[in-house]
Structures are given as structure tokens and as C-alpha cells.
XYZ file of N, CA and C in Angstrom:
468
model
N 0.609 -1.083 -0.127
C -0.085 0.133 0.309
C 0.765 0.993 0.370
N 0.781 1.840 -0.834
C 1.510 3.500 -0.583
C 0.082 4.753 -0.374
N 0.427 5.350 0.484
C -0.705 6.864 0.804
C 0.273 7.187 0.634
N -0.537 8.839 -0.548
C 0.625 10.179 -0.647
C -0.554 11.306 -0.413
N 0.424 11.810 0.469
C -1.319 13.071 0.415
C 0.058 14.288 0.657
N -1.604 15.038 0.608
C -0.864 16.066 0.666
C -1.694 17.801 1.092
N -1.954 18.874 1.647
C -2.103 19.890 2.108
C -2.324 21.320 1.561
N -2.758 21.235 0.930
C -3.436 23.097 -0.389
C -3.883 23.940 0.997
N -3.649 24.964 1.337
C -4.808 26.092 1.167
C -4.261 27.475 0.612
N -4.921 27.847 0.162
C -5.244 29.631 -0.708
C -5.637 30.505 0.141
N -4.561 31.410 -0.125
C -3.913 32.664 0.853
C -5.534 33.398 1.912
N -5.704 33.867 2.770
C -6.806 34.238 3.290
C -7.893 33.059 4.578
N -8.528 33.521 3.903
C -10.138 32.720 5.016
C -10.008 31.244 4.363
N -9.363 31.432 3.786
C -9.938 29.812 3.749
C -9.466 28.664 3.824
N -10.483 27.359 4.187
C -9.538 26.491 4.619
C -8.966 25.241 4.122
N -7.368 25.030 4.985
C -7.093 23.696 3.939
C -8.262 22.556 3.379
N -6.990 21.743 2.617
C -7.454 21.113 2.412
C -6.589 20.000 2.266
N -7.402 19.338 2.215
C -6.486 17.579 2.715
C -6.669 16.146 1.521
N -5.627 15.874 0.944
C -5.639 15.499 -0.590
C -4.728 13.693 0.088
N -5.489 12.618 -0.057
C -4.295 11.713 -0.081
C -5.509 10.999 -1.477
N -3.840 9.848 -0.997
C -4.560 9.481 -1.941
C -3.346 7.137 -2.009
N -5.187 6.124 -2.211
C -3.786 5.108 -1.009
C -3.945 4.250 -2.826
N -3.431 4.021 -3.370
C -3.019 2.581 -4.222
C -2.734 0.906 -3.196
N -3.084 0.196 -3.952
C -2.412 -1.347 -3.003
C -2.117 -1.706 -4.180
N -1.574 -2.654 -3.807
C -0.228 -3.529 -4.919
C -1.197 -4.212 -5.725
N -0.771 -5.325 -5.896
C -1.064 -5.521 -6.915
C -1.678 -7.517 -6.140
N -0.616 -7.554 -5.511
C 0.017 -8.517 -4.508
C -1.622 -8.062 -3.494
N -1.583 -6.905 -2.506
C -2.520 -6.572 -2.312
C -4.285 -7.197 -2.241
N -3.988 -6.648 -3.256
C -5.141 -7.110 -4.555
C -5.633 -8.861 -4.702
N -4.115 -8.907 -5.250
C -4.320 -10.268 -4.715
C -4.786 -11.308 -3.685
N -5.317 -10.490 -2.641
C -4.772 -11.899 -1.508
C -7.212 -10.670 -0.937
N -7.145 -10.765 -1.713
C -9.040 -9.922 -1.046
C -8.264 -8.886 -0.474
N -8.039 -8.302 -0.048
C -8.395 -6.751 0.713
C -8.990 -6.860 1.287
N -10.024 -6.708 3.177
C -10.645 -6.348 3.350
C -10.783 -4.647 3.173
N -11.998 -4.034 3.409
C -11.675 -2.537 3.119
C -11.569 -2.209 4.296
N -10.344 -1.344 5.467
C -9.753 -0.895 6.498
C -9.787 0.165 6.664
N -10.834 1.143 8.480
C -11.310 1.623 8.047
C -11.023 2.249 10.132
N -10.426 3.173 9.622
C -10.785 3.058 11.211
C -10.673 5.281 11.460
N -10.370 6.178 12.558
C -11.111 7.302 13.112
C -9.435 8.422 13.927
N -9.903 8.589 12.861
C -7.879 9.200 12.938
C -8.168 10.904 13.695
N -8.009 11.098 14.274
C -7.671 11.854 15.234
C -7.229 13.471 14.751
N -7.603 13.124 13.093
C -7.598 15.005 12.790
C -9.440 15.632 12.739
N -8.838 16.649 13.906
C -11.103 17.201 13.676
C -12.170 17.891 11.781
N -12.616 17.580 12.014
C -13.754 17.800 11.436
C -14.407 19.158 12.118
N -13.865 20.382 10.946
C -14.392 21.600 11.507
C -15.812 21.652 11.534
N -16.039 22.674 12.473
C -17.915 22.380 11.918
C -18.183 23.667 10.511
N -19.263 23.878 10.369
C -19.682 23.509 8.825
C -19.041 23.354 7.568
N -18.781 21.619 8.076
C -18.139 21.500 7.679
C -17.738 21.677 5.797
N -19.166 22.058 5.351
C -19.769 22.273 3.474
C -18.767 23.726 3.733
N -18.622 24.163 4.008
C -17.999 26.006 4.205
C -17.051 25.286 3.187
N -16.084 27.004 2.637
C -14.644 25.993 2.046
C -14.307 27.187 2.321
N -14.342 27.993 3.560
C -13.592 29.253 4.248
C -14.328 29.038 5.710
N -12.785 29.981 6.614
C -13.377 29.680 8.328
C -13.665 31.786 8.350
N -14.281 32.070 8.621
C -14.070 33.671 8.892
C -13.056 34.388 10.323
N -13.062 35.249 10.353
C -12.170 35.305 12.287
C -13.223 35.263 13.632
N -13.226 35.214 14.508
C -14.572 35.217 15.633
C -15.183 33.664 15.373
N -15.161 33.192 14.267
C -16.332 32.228 13.681
C -15.757 30.699 14.165
N -16.334 29.592 14.034
C -16.189 28.601 14.172
C -14.727 27.827 14.936
N -14.167 26.875 14.316
C -12.587 26.967 14.815
C -11.647 28.057 14.813
N -11.503 28.963 14.972
C -11.140 30.821 14.927
C -11.383 30.831 15.960
N -12.493 30.698 17.122
C -12.951 30.729 18.637
C -11.710 29.810 19.410
N -12.680 30.194 21.151
C -12.649 28.859 21.299
C -13.089 27.653 20.962
N -13.047 27.042 19.932
C -13.790 25.748 19.465
C -13.279 24.028 20.067
N -13.822 23.044 20.286
C -12.687 22.317 20.641
C -13.475 21.637 20.303
N -12.556 20.587 18.794
C -13.494 19.464 18.246
C -13.958 18.021 18.562
N -14.970 18.352 18.392
C -16.158 17.229 18.926
C -16.194 16.206 17.784
N -16.212 16.298 16.517
C -16.166 15.369 15.184
C -15.212 14.829 15.074
N -14.187 13.091 14.451
C -13.905 12.833 13.573
C -13.107 12.601 12.438
N -12.379 12.975 11.176
C -12.422 12.176 10.387
C -12.018 10.399 10.569
N -13.693 9.620 9.529
C -12.876 8.237 9.407
C -12.179 8.023 8.461
N -10.730 7.462 7.938
C -10.346 7.495 7.290
C -10.325 6.468 7.005
N -10.305 5.548 5.695
C -10.276 4.279 4.995
C -9.433 3.002 3.651
N -9.106 2.355 4.393
C -8.307 1.887 2.448
C -9.292 1.443 2.197
N -9.136 1.429 0.511
C -9.934 0.795 -0.774
C -9.780 -1.296 -0.098
N -11.524 -1.264 -0.781
C -10.893 -3.403 -0.056
C -10.575 -3.475 -1.951
N -10.007 -5.268 -1.842
C -9.385 -4.974 -2.976
C -10.137 -5.267 -4.941
N -11.176 -4.520 -4.934
C -11.661 -5.083 -5.355
C -11.665 -2.919 -6.119
N -11.378 -2.912 -5.195
C -10.398 -1.117 -6.280
C -8.583 -1.281 -5.865
N -8.253 -0.704 -6.529
C -7.151 -1.011 -6.694
C -6.607 0.713 -6.799
N -7.220 2.077 -5.962
C -6.501 2.855 -5.805
C -7.863 3.472 -5.404
N -7.859 4.729 -4.464
C -9.377 5.458 -4.043
C -9.016 6.697 -3.880
N -8.635 8.048 -3.921
C -8.911 9.469 -3.762
C -8.973 10.208 -3.252
N -9.402 10.858 -2.235
C -9.914 11.025 -0.767
C -9.425 12.659 -0.458
N -9.940 14.268 -0.496
C -11.213 14.986 -0.078
C -11.208 15.652 1.489
N -10.703 16.381 2.359
C -11.449 16.551 3.217
C -11.031 17.598 3.581
N -11.877 18.726 4.227
C -10.995 19.913 4.671
C -10.471 20.441 5.928
N -9.301 20.434 6.452
C -8.994 20.578 7.433
C -9.400 22.076 8.358
N -9.173 22.206 9.323
C -9.977 23.723 10.290
C -8.953 24.768 10.374
N -9.697 24.882 10.067
C -8.111 26.502 10.169
C -7.471 26.630 10.972
N -6.383 27.216 10.485
C -5.172 27.418 11.443
C -4.353 28.617 10.848
N -3.961 29.168 12.614
C -3.425 30.749 12.009
C -1.265 30.038 11.748
N -0.848 28.424 12.605
C 0.030 28.046 12.134
C 0.178 26.986 10.763
N -0.887 27.122 11.111
C -0.904 25.870 8.696
C 0.273 23.851 9.385
N 0.165 23.884 10.800
C 0.642 23.011 10.501
C -0.614 21.547 11.683
N -0.603 20.724 10.183
C -1.311 19.438 10.484
C -1.103 18.172 10.959
N 0.873 17.922 12.664
C 0.802 16.423 12.226
C -0.044 15.248 12.467
N -0.961 15.996 12.860
C -2.523 14.620 12.839
C -2.312 13.688 11.693
N -2.219 14.543 10.586
C -2.309 13.674 9.220
C -1.731 12.697 8.777
N 0.294 13.316 8.845
C 0.664 11.911 8.888
C 0.289 11.347 10.491
N 0.119 11.945 11.829
C 0.006 10.259 12.064
C -1.572 9.972 12.209
N -2.132 10.015 12.094
C -3.201 9.934 11.125
C -3.437 8.781 10.260
N -2.750 8.988 9.199
C -2.600 7.738 7.947
C -1.697 7.071 7.599
N -0.215 7.050 9.061
C 0.416 6.234 10.168
C -0.596 4.991 11.077
N -1.868 5.620 11.314
C -2.008 4.098 12.392
C -2.922 4.253 11.161
N -3.426 4.133 9.811
C -4.840 3.265 9.015
C -3.901 2.264 8.169
N -2.154 2.812 7.744
C -1.326 1.850 7.290
C -1.018 0.636 8.386
N -1.391 1.135 9.142
C -0.475 -0.280 9.910
C -1.990 -1.190 10.511
N -3.366 -0.310 10.980
C -4.051 -0.939 10.247
C -4.291 -2.475 8.721
N -3.718 -1.204 7.990
C -3.987 -2.029 6.753
C -2.918 -3.011 6.924
N -2.186 -3.196 7.363
C -0.712 -3.748 7.378
C -1.423 -4.759 8.305
N -1.788 -5.336 9.428
C -2.839 -5.803 10.879
C -3.950 -6.882 9.722
N -4.614 -6.182 8.848
C -5.627 -7.029 8.610
C -4.368 -7.734 6.583
N -3.661 -7.818 6.541
C -2.962 -7.937 4.931
C -2.280 -9.286 6.088
N -0.741 -9.670 7.355
C 0.017 -9.675 7.279
C -1.603 -11.745 8.078
N -3.309 -11.498 8.518
C -4.373 -12.277 8.748
C -4.772 -12.579 7.241
N -5.350 -11.848 6.286
C -4.869 -12.814 5.096
C -4.179 -13.042 4.427
N -2.303 -13.055 4.413
C -1.108 -13.572 4.170
C -1.477 -15.317 4.657
N -1.598 -14.812 6.021
C -1.719 -15.871 7.127
C -2.566 -17.307 6.717
N -3.474 -16.724 5.956
C -4.913 -17.969 5.439
C -4.214 -18.446 3.728
N -2.922 -19.337 4.279
C -2.442 -19.810 3.481
C -3.638 -21.158 2.402
N -3.647 -20.713 0.659
C -3.131 -21.456 -0.356
C -4.250 -23.150 -0.201
N -4.747 -23.340 -1.033
C -5.107 -24.627 -0.525
C -5.629 -26.282 -2.395
N -5.451 -26.696 -2.442
C -5.770 -27.116 -3.830
C -5.810 -28.642 -3.416
N -7.569 -28.980 -3.128
C -7.353 -30.628 -2.368
C -7.840 -31.449 -3.796
N -7.846 -32.554 -4.088
C -9.302 -32.928 -4.693
C -8.742 -34.565 -3.987
N -9.977 -35.290 -4.659
C -10.225 -36.569 -3.829
C -10.668 -38.034 -4.635
N -11.170 -39.265 -4.626
C -12.028 -39.537 -5.245
C -12.184 -41.186 -4.575
N -13.363 -41.123 -4.125
C -14.420 -42.425 -3.817
C -15.076 -43.609 -4.771
N -14.763 -44.351 -4.543
C -14.431 -45.164 -5.016
C -16.113 -46.193 -4.483
N -16.785 -46.913 -4.987
C -17.685 -47.598 -4.747
C -17.504 -48.587 -4.058
N -18.034 -48.939 -2.339
C -17.544 -49.771 -1.116
C -17.674 -50.980 -1.226
N -16.453 -51.510 -0.745
C -16.991 -53.544 -1.146
C -18.452 -53.585 -1.088
N -18.498 -53.328 0.788
C -20.087 -53.761 1.898
C -22.001 -53.726 0.432
N -20.706 -52.020 -0.858
C -21.690 -52.237 -1.996
C -21.357 -53.329 -3.016
N -20.130 -53.075 -3.315
C -20.324 -53.853 -4.818
C -20.976 -55.555 -3.875
N -20.592 -55.895 -3.159
C -21.457 -57.431 -1.904
C -22.681 -57.061 -2.887
N -23.554 -55.868 -2.659
C -25.147 -57.041 -2.843
C -24.956 -56.474 -4.401
N -24.889 -55.584 -4.754
C -24.232 -55.607 -6.799
C -24.142 -56.024 -7.133
N -22.968 -57.276 -6.471
C -22.162 -58.219 -7.028
C -23.047 -59.136 -7.983
N -23.950 -60.402 -7.210
C -24.061 -61.158 -7.643
C -25.626 -60.273 -8.908
N -26.179 -59.554 -8.335
C -27.747 -58.481 -10.061
C -26.317 -58.736 -10.563
N -25.208 -57.861 -10.930
C -24.488 -57.085 -11.414
C -23.840 -58.496 -12.958
N -23.592 -59.707 -11.795
C -23.430 -60.977 -11.841
C -24.386 -61.274 -13.846
N -24.967 -61.513 -12.986
C -26.881 -62.026 -13.459
C -26.782 -61.753 -14.670
N -26.370 -60.011 -14.500
C -27.021 -59.208 -15.990
C -25.691 -59.385 -17.395
N -25.104 -59.811 -16.675
C -23.872 -59.897 -17.400
C -24.613 -61.948 -18.421
N -24.598 -62.385 -17.904
C -24.611 -63.734 -18.081
C -25.938 -63.824 -18.654
N -27.460 -62.832 -18.966
C -27.820 -63.186 -19.139
C -27.450 -62.241 -21.008
N -26.765 -61.282 -20.609
C -26.430 -60.557 -21.679
C -25.711 -61.310 -22.580
N -25.040 -62.800 -22.098
C -24.257 -62.873 -22.886
C -25.228 -64.388 -23.785
N -25.708 -64.647 -22.494
C -26.265 -65.943 -23.599
C -27.826 -65.809 -24.511
N -27.839 -64.145 -24.880
C -28.699 -63.390 -24.912
C -28.191 -63.531 -26.608
N -27.270 -62.805 -26.313
C -25.818 -62.837 -27.190
C -25.355 -63.982 -28.083
N -25.770 -65.408 -27.613
C -25.041 -66.252 -28.131
C -26.160 -66.603 -28.693
N -27.544 -66.924 -28.746
C -28.492 -67.026 -29.406
C -30.115 -66.421 -30.405
N -28.615 -65.338 -30.560
C -29.628 -64.492 -31.054
C -28.458 -64.502 -32.996
């Protein structure tokens, strides 16, 4: 799994945008990896639909986060996922929780990967033949039928 991420913000009162892409390797896809979800430490800003946050509003006040984003790695049916999230406005433009949260997602994915790898491949086949007890029951009828067929051929 490869995770590439970036944070971009326009000058002014715009909220930063986190964009991350997760790409699974062919090997990970071949294991039928389940989708993995984690709760991040990335706070979801109030009025998350807004692209901006004005001074003295929402996270630019004494705001305490109450919701956090869920992060997800794709299932084996998707090779890649691309996600964009709005981050809360910060004067410092520092978001250490982004890398921390993506590392948590990676660790959860690796646990699922190990579990999937430990489910080893198997190819089994077999064959069963008529049992001796059934042959004992069938044999007299089969022998009589063959004798009758042989007699019928000779008389024909």
C-alpha cells in the first residue's frame, strides 16, 4: 500500500484541503484485502461544507473538536482511492495529526494484510469408489445381468 498526501490552502480565510491517495499493490489486491477503516485524530471542522472560516467564527474561536474524520483504505475491488477532506483553519498551518492518522491507517491495514497472508492457499482433490459392502450387494445382480446378456448374444 502506498499513501500519498498533500495539504493545500489558498491565501486568506480559506480552509486547508487534505488530499490523500491510497494505492494497493497487485499482491495486496490478490489477497482479497478487506476495506480498512480507522477513526483519525483529524478534527472535522464545524460547518464542514464551508470552504472558508472567518475571524471570530467556528474554529477561530475557543472551539473544541467534537467530530473526527474516518479514514479508509480501499478493498481489493478498488486499486486506488482518492479522498479530499477540509481541515480546520489554523494560523500556524501545521497539521501533525494528518501524518499520525495516516500512519494509524497504514498500521491497521498491515494487520489486515498479515491476517490475509496467513490464510494459506489450498488445492485439494480426491476420489471415492464404490465401497466393498455395496459391491457385495451389487455383484450378484451385475453378474446375473452379464450372464443373461452373454446368453442372449449367443442365441441371437
